[in-house]
């Protein structure tokens, strides 16, 4: 696989440093066999998991690299061939091959190089020519659509992808920003635009962004899309992708999330939330409001939530931990685990085959009606009513919200929350 050009330049500097180091070490050894080993060294600094700075310690020949600062773009990469003169024969040919390969990528990438002779550092940064509101080349095979718009009066935002992941982040800024990255088997920007079309509409209170496929599905599978939307916190959102994951955080208002083939992860949300996936899991945490969660083939979890929660899955487990509010949970074939901090309404839990475990505070008042192959009630519960091996019906304390639980093939456990 071909390396990106800035990585090739980085490797070139390392080769140069190693060559200079070896030459100086040999020269020093020949001059005096009693001389202490050279303290020269090469250090690569890593930032955000990417090498960005090469540091040469005590290499006098670093001054010879000073002219590399003039590499304003990769069209001057040809100048790097001169560095091969510093290299041993066994690496020279490979280095020249890498440079020739990088030259073919000139139109898609550029870099900025800074050489500091005093500190012995060489900094390499990518320089990108980004055009807002259209596709721009980021690196070979990677493209981005970036747009920013005034969101001072924005109320609704809609994003629709044919495939790919979506990330939504609420901010306090009055400016919204959308970044869509496309990668994969894409030869050029023109090739990308021949495969997918973009539609971007901005009104005073509403924004819509839609990507549509223009060619056959087999070609679509060679492109990966990744969208990131930063918008004001109090914006209603509708995020839809047919094949990809969705993440959303710090949003208040009406929210719709749809994916046919990925997971949905939501946190720090507030409002009416409707999330559905055909083949993935759903996790909601640290949120409150009206939560409607649906998966056809995955697990659903609601962690530290407040409000009314409705969750349903056809073939997975359901979990509601540290819930304040009321719950309606059903699965055709999985376990249900519930832990209430406070019950504020009717709770219903049903599964075709699985165990239902419900934890409640010791002092909670409620009415219970539970059935299963077997039923277990914690002895610490203040229960009054009728109980048999497979059912229990009665009150806890002085009565209160109703708790209904039913499993056709499994156990129902009602217990006091542990600390």
GROMACS .gro file of N, CA and C in nm, residues 10 54 207 226 239 250 258 268 271 276 325 352 371 388:
model
   42
   10UNK      N    1   0.861   1.223   0.591
   10UNK     CA    2   0.904   1.191   0.726
   10UNK      C    3   1.006   1.077   0.725
   54UNK      N    4   1.054   1.561   1.379
   54UNK     CA    5   1.175   1.481   1.387
   54UNK      C    6   1.283   1.568   1.450
  207UNK      N    7  -3.233   2.348   0.831
  207UNK     CA    8  -3.128   2.310   0.738
  207UNK      C    9  -3.144   2.163   0.703
  226UNK      N   10  -1.847   0.949   0.649
  226UNK     CA   11  -1.847   0.978   0.791
  226UNK      C   12  -1.883   1.125   0.809
  239UNK      N   13  -3.159   1.246   1.217
  239UNK     CA   14  -3.036   1.187   1.164
  239UNK      C   15  -3.067   1.048   1.110
  250UNK      N   16  -2.537   1.593   2.393
  250UNK     CA   17  -2.561   1.732   2.431
  250UNK      C   18  -2.662   1.800   2.338
  258UNK      N   19  -3.221   0.715   1.299
  258UNK     CA   20  -3.258   0.595   1.226
  258UNK      C   21  -3.135   0.536   1.157
  268UNK      N   22  -2.632   1.246   2.725
  268UNK     CA   23  -2.659   1.384   2.767
  268UNK      C   24  -2.761   1.450   2.674
  271UNK      N   25  -3.528   1.573   2.591
  271UNK     CA   26  -3.637   1.599   2.499
  271UNK      C   27  -3.709   1.472   2.459
  276UNK      N   28  -3.418   0.422   1.640
  276UNK     CA   29  -3.449   0.290   1.588
  276UNK      C   30  -3.334   0.237   1.502
  325UNK      N   31  -3.851   0.731   3.682
  325UNK     CA   32  -3.961   0.750   3.589
  325UNK      C   33  -4.041   0.623   3.573
  352UNK      N   34  -4.052  -1.324   2.591
  352UNK     CA   35  -4.100  -1.456   2.553
  352UNK      C   36  -4.021  -1.566   2.620
  371UNK      N   37  -4.562  -1.278   3.673
  371UNK     CA   38  -4.579  -1.421   3.648
  371UNK      C   39  -4.461  -1.474   3.568
  388UNK      N   40  -4.744  -1.754   4.464
  388UNK     CA   41  -4.726  -1.897   4.438
  388UNK      C   42  -4.590  -1.915   4.373
   0.00000   0.00000   0.00000
